[in-house]
Short mmCIF file of C-alpha atoms and ligand atoms in Angstrom, two decimals:
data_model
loop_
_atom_site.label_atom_id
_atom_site.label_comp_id
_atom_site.label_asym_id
_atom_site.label_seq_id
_atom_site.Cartn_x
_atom_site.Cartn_y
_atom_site.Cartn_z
CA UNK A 18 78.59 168.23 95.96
CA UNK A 19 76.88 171.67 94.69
CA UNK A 20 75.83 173.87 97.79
CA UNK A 21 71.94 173.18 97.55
CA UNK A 22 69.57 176.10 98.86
CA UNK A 23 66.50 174.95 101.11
CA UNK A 24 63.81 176.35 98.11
CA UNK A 25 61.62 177.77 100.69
CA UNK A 26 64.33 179.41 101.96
CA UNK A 27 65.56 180.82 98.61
CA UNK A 28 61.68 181.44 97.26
CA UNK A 29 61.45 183.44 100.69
CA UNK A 30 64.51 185.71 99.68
CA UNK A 31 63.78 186.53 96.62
CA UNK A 32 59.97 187.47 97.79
CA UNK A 33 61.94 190.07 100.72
CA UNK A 34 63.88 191.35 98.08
CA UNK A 35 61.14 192.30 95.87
CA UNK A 36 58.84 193.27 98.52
CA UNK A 37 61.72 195.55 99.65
CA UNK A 38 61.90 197.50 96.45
CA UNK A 39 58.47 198.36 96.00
CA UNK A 40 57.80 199.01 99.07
CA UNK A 41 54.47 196.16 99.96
CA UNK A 42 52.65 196.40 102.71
CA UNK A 43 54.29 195.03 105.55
CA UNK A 44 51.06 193.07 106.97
CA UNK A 45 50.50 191.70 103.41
CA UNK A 46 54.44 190.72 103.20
CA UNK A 47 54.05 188.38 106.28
CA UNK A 48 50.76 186.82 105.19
CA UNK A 49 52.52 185.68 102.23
CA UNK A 50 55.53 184.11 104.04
CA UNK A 51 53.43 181.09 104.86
CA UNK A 52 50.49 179.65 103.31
CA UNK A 53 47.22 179.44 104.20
CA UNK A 54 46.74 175.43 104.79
CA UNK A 55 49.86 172.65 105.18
CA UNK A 56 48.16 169.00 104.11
CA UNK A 57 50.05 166.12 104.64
CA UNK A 58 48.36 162.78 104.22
CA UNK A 59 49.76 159.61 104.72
CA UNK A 60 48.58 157.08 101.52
CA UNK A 61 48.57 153.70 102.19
CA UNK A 62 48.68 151.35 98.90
CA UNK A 63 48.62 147.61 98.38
CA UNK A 64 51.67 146.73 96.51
CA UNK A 65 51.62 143.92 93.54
CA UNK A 66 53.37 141.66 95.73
CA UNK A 67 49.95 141.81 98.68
CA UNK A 68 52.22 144.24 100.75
CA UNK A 69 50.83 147.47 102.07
CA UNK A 70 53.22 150.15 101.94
CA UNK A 71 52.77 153.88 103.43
CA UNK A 72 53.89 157.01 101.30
CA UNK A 73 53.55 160.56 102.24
CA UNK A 74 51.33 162.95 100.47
CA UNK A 75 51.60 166.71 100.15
CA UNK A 76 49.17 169.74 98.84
CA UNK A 77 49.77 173.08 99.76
CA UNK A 78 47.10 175.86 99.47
CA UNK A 79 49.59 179.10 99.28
CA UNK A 80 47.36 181.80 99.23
CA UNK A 81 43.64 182.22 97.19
CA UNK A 82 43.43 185.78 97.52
CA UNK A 83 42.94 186.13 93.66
CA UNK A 84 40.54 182.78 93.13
CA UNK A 85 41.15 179.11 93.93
CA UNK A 86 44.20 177.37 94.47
CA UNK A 87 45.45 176.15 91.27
CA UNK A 88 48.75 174.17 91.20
CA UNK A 89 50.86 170.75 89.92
CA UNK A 90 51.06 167.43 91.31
CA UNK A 91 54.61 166.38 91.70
CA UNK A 92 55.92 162.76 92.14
CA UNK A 93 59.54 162.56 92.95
CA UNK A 94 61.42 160.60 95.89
CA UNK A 95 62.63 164.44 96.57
CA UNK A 96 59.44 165.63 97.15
CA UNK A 97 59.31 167.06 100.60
CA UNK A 98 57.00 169.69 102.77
CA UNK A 99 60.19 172.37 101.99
CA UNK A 100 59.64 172.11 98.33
CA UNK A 101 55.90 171.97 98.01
CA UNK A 102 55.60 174.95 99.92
CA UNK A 103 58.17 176.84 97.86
CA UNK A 104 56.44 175.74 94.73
CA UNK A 105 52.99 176.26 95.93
CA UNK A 106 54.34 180.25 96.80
CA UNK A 107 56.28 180.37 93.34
CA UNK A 108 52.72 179.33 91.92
CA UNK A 109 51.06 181.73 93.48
CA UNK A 110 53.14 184.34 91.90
CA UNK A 111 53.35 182.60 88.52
CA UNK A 112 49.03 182.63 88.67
CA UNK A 113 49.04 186.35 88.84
CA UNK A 114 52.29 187.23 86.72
CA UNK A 115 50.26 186.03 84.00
CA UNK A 116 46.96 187.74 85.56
CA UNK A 117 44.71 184.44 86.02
CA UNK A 118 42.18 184.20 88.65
CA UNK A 119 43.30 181.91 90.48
CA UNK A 120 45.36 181.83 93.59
CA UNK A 121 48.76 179.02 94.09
CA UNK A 122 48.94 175.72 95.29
CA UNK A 123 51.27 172.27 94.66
CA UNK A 124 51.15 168.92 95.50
CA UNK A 125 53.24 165.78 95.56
CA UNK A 126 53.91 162.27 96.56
CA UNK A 127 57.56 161.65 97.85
CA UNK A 128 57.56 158.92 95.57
CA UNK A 129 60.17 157.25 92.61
CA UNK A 130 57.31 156.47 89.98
CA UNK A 131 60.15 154.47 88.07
CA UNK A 132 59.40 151.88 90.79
CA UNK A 133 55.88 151.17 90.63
CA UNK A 134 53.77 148.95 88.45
CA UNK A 135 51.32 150.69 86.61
CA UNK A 136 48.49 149.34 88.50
CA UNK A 137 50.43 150.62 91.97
CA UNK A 138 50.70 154.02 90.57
CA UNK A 139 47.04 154.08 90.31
CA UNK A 140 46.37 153.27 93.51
CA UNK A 141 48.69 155.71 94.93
CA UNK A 142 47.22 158.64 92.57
CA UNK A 143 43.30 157.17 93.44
CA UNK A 144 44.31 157.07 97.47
CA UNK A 145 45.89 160.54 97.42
CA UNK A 146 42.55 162.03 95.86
CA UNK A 147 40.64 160.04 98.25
CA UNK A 148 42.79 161.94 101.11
CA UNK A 149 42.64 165.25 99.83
CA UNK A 150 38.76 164.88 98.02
CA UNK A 151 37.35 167.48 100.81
CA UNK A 152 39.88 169.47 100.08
CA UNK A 153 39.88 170.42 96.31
CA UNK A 154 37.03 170.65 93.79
CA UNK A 155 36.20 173.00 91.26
CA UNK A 156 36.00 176.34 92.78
CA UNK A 157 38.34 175.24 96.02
CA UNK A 158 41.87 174.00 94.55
CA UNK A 159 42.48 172.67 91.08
CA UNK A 160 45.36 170.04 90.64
CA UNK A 161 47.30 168.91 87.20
CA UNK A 162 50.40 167.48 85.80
CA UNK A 163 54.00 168.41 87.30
CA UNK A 164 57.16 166.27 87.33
CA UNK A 165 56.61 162.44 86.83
CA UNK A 166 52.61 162.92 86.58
CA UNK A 167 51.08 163.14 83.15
CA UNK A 168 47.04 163.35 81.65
CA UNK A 169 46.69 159.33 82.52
CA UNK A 170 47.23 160.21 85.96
CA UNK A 171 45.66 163.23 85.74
CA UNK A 172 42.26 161.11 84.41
CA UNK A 173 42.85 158.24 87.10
CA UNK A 174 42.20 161.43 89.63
CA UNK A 175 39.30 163.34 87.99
CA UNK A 176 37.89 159.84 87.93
CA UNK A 177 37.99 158.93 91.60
CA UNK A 178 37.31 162.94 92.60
CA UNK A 179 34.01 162.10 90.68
CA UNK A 180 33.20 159.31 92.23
CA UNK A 181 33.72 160.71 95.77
CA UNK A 182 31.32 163.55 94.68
CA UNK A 183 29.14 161.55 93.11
CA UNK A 184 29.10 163.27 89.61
CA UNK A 185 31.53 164.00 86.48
CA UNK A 186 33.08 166.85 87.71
CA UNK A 187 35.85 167.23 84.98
CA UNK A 188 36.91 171.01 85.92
CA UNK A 189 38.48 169.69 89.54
CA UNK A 190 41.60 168.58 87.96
CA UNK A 191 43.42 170.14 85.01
CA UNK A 192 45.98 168.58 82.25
CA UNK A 193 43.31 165.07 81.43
CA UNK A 194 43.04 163.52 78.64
CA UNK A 195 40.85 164.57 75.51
CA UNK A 196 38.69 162.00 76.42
CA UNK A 197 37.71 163.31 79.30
CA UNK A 198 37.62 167.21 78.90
CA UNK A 199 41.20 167.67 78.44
CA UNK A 200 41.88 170.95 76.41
CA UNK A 201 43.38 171.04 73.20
CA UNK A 202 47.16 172.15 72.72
CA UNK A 203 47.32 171.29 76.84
CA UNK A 204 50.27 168.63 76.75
CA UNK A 205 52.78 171.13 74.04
CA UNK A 206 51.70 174.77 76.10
CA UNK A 207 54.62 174.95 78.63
CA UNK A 208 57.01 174.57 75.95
CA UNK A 209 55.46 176.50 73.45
CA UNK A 210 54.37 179.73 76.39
CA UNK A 211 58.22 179.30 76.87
CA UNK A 212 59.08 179.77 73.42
CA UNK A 213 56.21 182.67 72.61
CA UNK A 214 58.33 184.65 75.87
CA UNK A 215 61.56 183.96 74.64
CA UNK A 216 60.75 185.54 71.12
CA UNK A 217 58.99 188.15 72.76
CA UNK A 218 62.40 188.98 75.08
CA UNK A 219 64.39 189.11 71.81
CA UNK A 220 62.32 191.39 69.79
CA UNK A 221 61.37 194.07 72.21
CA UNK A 222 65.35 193.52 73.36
CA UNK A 223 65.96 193.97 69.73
CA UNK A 224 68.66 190.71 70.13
CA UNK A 225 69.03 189.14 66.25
CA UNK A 226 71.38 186.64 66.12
CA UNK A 227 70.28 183.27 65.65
CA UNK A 228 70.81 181.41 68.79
CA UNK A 229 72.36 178.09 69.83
CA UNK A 230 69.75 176.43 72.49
CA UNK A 231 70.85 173.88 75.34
CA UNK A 232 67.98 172.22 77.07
CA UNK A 233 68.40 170.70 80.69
CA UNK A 234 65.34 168.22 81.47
CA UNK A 235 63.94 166.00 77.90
CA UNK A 236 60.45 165.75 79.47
CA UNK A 237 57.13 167.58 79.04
CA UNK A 238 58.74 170.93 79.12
CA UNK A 239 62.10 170.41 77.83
CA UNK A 240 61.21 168.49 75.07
CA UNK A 241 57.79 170.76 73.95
CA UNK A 242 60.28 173.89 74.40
CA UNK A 243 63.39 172.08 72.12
CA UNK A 244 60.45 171.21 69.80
CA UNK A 245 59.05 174.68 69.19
CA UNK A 246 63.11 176.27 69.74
CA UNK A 247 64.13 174.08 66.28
CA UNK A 248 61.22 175.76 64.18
CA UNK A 249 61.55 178.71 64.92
CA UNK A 250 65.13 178.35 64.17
CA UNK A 251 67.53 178.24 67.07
CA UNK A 252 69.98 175.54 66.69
CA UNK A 253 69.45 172.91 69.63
CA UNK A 254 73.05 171.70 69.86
CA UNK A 255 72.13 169.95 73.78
CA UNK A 256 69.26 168.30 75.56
CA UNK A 257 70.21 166.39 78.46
CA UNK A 258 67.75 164.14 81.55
CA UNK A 259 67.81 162.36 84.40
CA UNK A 260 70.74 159.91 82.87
CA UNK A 261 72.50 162.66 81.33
CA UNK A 262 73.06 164.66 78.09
CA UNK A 263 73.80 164.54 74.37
CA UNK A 264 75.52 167.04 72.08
CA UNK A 265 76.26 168.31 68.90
CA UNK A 266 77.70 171.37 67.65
CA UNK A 267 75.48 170.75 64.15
CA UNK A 268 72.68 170.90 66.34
CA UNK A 269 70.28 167.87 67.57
CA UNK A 270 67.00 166.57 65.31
CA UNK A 271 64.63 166.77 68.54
CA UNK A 272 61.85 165.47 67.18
CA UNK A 273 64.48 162.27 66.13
CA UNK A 274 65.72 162.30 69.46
CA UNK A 275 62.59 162.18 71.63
CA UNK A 276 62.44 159.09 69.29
CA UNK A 277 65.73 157.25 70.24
CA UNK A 278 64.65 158.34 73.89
CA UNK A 279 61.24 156.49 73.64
CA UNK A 280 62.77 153.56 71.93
CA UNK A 281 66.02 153.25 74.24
CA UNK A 282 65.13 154.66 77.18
CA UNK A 283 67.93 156.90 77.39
CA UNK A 284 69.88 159.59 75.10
CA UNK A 285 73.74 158.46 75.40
CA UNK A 286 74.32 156.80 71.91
CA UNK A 287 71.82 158.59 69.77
CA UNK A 288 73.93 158.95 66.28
CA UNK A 289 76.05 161.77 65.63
CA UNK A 290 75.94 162.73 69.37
CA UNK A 291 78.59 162.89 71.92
CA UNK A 292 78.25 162.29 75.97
CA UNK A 293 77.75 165.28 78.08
CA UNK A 294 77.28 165.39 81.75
CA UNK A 295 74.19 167.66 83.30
CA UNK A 296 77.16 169.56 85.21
CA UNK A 297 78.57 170.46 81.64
CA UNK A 298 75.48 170.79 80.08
CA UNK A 299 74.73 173.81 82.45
CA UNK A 300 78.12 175.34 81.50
CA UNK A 301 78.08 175.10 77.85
CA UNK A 302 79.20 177.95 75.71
CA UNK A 303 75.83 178.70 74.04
CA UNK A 304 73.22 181.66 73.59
CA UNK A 305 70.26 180.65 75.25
CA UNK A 306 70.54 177.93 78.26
CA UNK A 307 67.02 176.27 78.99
CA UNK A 308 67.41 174.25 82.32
CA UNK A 309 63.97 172.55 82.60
CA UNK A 310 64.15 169.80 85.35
CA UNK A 311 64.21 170.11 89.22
CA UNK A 312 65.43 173.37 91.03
CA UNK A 313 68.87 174.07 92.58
CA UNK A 314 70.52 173.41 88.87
CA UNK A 315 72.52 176.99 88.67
CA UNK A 316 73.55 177.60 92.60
CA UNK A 317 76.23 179.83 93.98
CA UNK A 318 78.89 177.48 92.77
CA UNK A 319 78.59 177.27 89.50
CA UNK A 320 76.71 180.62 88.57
CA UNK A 321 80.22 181.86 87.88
CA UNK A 322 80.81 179.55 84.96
CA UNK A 323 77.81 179.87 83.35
CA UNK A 324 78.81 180.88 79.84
CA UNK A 325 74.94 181.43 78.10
CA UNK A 326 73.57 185.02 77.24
CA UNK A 327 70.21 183.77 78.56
CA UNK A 328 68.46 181.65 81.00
CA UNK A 329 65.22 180.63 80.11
CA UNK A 330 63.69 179.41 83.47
CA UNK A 331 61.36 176.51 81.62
CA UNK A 332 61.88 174.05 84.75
CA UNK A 333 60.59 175.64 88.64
CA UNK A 334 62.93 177.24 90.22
CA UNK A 335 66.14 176.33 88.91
CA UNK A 336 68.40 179.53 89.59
CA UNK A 337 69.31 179.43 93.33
CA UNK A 338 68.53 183.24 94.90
CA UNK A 339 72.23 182.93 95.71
CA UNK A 340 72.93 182.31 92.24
CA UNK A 341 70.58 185.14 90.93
CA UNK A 342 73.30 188.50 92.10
CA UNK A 343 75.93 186.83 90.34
CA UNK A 344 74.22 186.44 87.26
CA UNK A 345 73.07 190.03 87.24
CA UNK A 346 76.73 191.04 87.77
CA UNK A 347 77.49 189.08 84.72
CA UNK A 348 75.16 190.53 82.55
CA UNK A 349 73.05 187.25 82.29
CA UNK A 350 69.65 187.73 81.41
CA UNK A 351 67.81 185.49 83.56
CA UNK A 352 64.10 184.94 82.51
CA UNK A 353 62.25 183.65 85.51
CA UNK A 354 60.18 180.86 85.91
CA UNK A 355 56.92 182.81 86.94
CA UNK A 356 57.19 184.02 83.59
CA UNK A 357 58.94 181.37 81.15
CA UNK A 358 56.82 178.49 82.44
CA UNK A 359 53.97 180.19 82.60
CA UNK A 360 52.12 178.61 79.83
CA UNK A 361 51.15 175.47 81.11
CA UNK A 362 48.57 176.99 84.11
CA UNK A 363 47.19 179.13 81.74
CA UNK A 364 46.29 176.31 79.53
CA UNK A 365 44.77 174.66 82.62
CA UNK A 366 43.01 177.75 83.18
CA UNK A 367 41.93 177.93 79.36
CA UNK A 368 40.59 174.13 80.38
CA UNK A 369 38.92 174.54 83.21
CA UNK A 370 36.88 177.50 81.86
CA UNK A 371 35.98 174.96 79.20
CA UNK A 372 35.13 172.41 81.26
CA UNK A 373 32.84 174.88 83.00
CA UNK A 374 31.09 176.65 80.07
CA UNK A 375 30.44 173.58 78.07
CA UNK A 376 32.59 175.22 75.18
CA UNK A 377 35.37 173.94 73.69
CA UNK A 378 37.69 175.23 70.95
CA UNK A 379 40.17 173.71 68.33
CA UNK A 380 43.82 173.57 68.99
CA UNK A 381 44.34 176.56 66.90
CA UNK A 382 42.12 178.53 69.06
CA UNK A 383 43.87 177.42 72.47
CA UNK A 384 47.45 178.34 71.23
CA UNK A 385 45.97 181.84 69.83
CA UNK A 386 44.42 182.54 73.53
CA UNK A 387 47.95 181.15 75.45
CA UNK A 388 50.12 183.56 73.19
CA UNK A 389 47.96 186.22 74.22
CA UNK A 390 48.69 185.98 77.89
CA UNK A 391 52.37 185.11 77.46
CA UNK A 392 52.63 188.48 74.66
CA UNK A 393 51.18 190.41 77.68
CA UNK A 394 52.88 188.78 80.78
CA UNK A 395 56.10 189.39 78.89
CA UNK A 396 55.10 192.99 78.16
CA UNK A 397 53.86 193.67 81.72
CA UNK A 398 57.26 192.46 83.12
CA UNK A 399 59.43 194.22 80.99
CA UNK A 400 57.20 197.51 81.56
CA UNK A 401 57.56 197.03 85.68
CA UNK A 402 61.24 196.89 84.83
CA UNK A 403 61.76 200.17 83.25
CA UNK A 404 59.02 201.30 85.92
CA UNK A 405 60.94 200.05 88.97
CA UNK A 406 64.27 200.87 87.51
CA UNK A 407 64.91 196.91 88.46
CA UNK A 408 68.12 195.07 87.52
CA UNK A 409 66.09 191.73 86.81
CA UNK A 410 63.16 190.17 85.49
CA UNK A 411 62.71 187.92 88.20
CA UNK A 412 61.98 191.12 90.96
CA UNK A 413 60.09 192.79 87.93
CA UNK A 414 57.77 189.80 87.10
CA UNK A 415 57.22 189.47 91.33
CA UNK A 416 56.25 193.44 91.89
CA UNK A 417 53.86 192.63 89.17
CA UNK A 418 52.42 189.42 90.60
CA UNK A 419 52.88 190.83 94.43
CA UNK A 420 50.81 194.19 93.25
CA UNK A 421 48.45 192.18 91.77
CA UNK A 422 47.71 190.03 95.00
CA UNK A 423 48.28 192.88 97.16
CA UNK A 424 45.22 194.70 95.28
CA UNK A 425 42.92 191.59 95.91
CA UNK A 426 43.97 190.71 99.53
CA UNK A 427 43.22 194.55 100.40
CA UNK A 428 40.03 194.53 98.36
CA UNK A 429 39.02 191.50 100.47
CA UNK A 430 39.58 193.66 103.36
CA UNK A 431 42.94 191.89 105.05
P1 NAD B 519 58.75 165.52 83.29
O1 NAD B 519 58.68 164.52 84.36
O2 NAD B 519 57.95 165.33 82.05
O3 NAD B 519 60.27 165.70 82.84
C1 NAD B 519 61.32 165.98 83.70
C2 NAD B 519 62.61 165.74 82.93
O4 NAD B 519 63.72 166.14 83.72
C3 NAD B 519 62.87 164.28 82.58
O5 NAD B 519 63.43 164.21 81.28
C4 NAD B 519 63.91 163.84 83.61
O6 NAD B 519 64.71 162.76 83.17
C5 NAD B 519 64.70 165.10 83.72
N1 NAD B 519 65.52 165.23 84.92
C6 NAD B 519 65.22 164.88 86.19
N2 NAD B 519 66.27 165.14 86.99
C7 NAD B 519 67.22 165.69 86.20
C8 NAD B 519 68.53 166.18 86.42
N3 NAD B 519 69.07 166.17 87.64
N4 NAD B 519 69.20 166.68 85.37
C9 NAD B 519 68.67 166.68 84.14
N5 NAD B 519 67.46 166.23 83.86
C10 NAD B 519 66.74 165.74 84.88
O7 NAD B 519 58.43 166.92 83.98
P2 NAD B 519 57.96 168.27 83.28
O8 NAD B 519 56.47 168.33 83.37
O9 NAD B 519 58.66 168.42 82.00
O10 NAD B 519 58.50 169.36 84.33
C11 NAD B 519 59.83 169.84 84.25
C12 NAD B 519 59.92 171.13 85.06
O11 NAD B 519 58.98 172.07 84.53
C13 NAD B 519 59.58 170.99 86.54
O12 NAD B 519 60.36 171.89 87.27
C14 NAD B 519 58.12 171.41 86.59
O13 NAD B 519 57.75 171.87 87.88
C15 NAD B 519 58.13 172.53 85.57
N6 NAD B 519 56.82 172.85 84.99
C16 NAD B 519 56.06 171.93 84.35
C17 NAD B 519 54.87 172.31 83.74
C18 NAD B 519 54.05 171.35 82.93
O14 NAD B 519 53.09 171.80 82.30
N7 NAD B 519 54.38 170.09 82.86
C19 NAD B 519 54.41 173.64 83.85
C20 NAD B 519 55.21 174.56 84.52
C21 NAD B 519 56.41 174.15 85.08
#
């Protein structure tokens, strides 16, 4: 078994390390190394079968100092108060890498969806906003989709949160459906953010050669960012999920194999493929390694036989802060998370202002707006770089998120 960092532990370490190098305010560094509110609820749900059964229900509100909490619901039999709470910090710093008002949050059911009816799931998704209702709203703490939780889920909770308040109140959850205020280009921006980053990395890095793309994770993210990777040209020889991988050195059709995924419920035995194991998937020889499942996927273990020129962070916290050293050492560019993933909160951002003005705009529109903030995220980080003389663009893209909340928490008077 892989040596697993706690993620609290690791998120923690790689905020001292940053905090270290420019120098934050010490009061301000030890605000941030909790967060402001802990919920756990406990969600009891009546089963199909007339059985209740109890789950445990998580939201943590990391910090608001730049607006309100904004942050993923996560359901995963993983799920625990260790993981939220590194999420809900990485959030945080994701929010104001990519300058949004809005402060960092996450929530989650420990939970394996796979096992529930669909009429279960509801009533585990309706019960957990009936918990949390006083909680969030609006202008208090915005949820949307994370691992295992898509818009139908995301509707089932704007719904009940409505109810509760006793109006349509479509801005207090982010990442619905169309139908119900959902923003345009919403379900493709994490993967496409991803992509706009990565193509901003290689220009102003002045890298050319066409690279070959291996994708950990064939959900949401993995499969938007494989999706957008093949037209603009990278070769996507490997994609690879819970079950395991596929690959081909020709390179994979994705759209072809989200497909056979859909219609088989797994990847082994699409055509033309071979077999691959996540474990080899990770250590593939190929230019641009996309892990974009769970965290903990490149620890100190295997860091050393990672054989990719880049690591495009598309999943949360993936790269271990034991793993991160040894990847510098290698020359590995690692682009982090709070950057490469950064796409999909500021679509839910671009949402919830619509669902507060009233205004909406076209697909076209959306996409034009979310390249905008990755183009100058990406630019911001690689300018704190050369600024801080940094090593990495993980401590880069934190000085520039930890400045940012610094700023507010002061000008709030902490
Ligand atoms: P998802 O549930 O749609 O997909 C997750 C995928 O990962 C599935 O294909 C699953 O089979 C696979 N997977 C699970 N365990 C795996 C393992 N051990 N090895 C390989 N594959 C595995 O979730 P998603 O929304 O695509 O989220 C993926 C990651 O991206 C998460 O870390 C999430 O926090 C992050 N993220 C998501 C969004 C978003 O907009 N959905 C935004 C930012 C970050």
């Amino acid at each position: 078994m892989p040596s697993k960092m706690n993620p609290f532990k690791s998120a923690m370490q790689q905020l001292t390390e940053a905090a270290a190098v420019m120098k934050l305010d010490k009061e301000i560094l030890s605000a941030l190394r909790e967060p402001d509110r802990t919920i756990n609820v406990s969600l009891p749900v009546r089963m199909d079968d007339g059985r209740i059964k109890v789950f445990q229900g998580y939201r943590i509100q990391y910090n608001d100092a730049r607006g309100p909490y904004k942050g993923g619901m996560r359901y995963h039999p993983q799920v625990n108060m260790d993981e939220i709470k590194a999420l809900g910090f990485l959030q945080t710093i994701k929010n104001a890498v990519v300058n949004l008002f809005y402060g960092g949050a996450k929530g989650g059911i420990s939970v394996d969806p796979k096992k529930l009816s669909k009429a279960e799931l509801e009533r585990l998704s309706r019960m957990f906003i009936q918990r949390i209702a006083k909680d969030i709203g609006p202008e208090t703490d915005v949820p949307a989709p994370d691992v295992n939780t898509d818009s139908e889920i995301m509707g089932w909770m704007v719904d009940e949160y409505s109810k509760i308040v006793g109006k349509f109140t479509p801005a207090a959850i982010t990442g619905k459906p169309l139908s119900l205020g959902g923003s345009q280009g919403r379900e493709e921006a994490t993967g496409y953010g991803g992509m706009v980053v990565l193509k901003q990395i290689l220009k102003e890095q002045k890298i050319k050669k066409l690279p070959t793309v291996a994708v950990q994770g064939f959900g949401n993210v993995g499969y938007f960012f494989a999706l957008f990777a093949q037209s603009s040209n990278f070769k996507v020889v490997a994609v690879s999920d819970s079950k395991g991988g596929i690959y081909s050195a020709k390179g994979l059709d994705v759209r072809k194999v989200h497909e056979w995924k859909k219609q088989m419920g797994q990847l082994k035995g699409y055509p033309g493929s071979t077999t691959l194991s996540n474990e080899q998937l990770l250590e593939l020889p190929v230019d641009v390694l996309v892990p974009a499942a769970l965290e903990n996927q490149i620890h100190k273990d295997n860091a050393k036989k990672i054989q990719a020129r880049i690591i495009v962070e598309m999943g949360n916290g993936p790269v271990t802060a034991e793993a991160d050293p040894i990847l510098i050492k290698r020359k590995i560019l690692v682009v982090p998370d709070v950057l490469a993933n950064s796409g999909g909160v500021a679509t839910s951002y671009l949402e919830w202002s619509q669902n507060r003005s009233g205004v909406y705009w076209s697909e076209q529109e959306v996409l034009q707006k979310l390249e905008a903030y990755m183009i100058a995220a990406t630019r911001n980080v690689l300018s704190t770089v050369r600024e801080y003389k940094v090593a990495d663009l993980r401590t880069a893209a934190f000085i520039l998120a930890l400045r940012r909340i610094a700023d507010a928490m002061q000008a709030r008077g902490l």
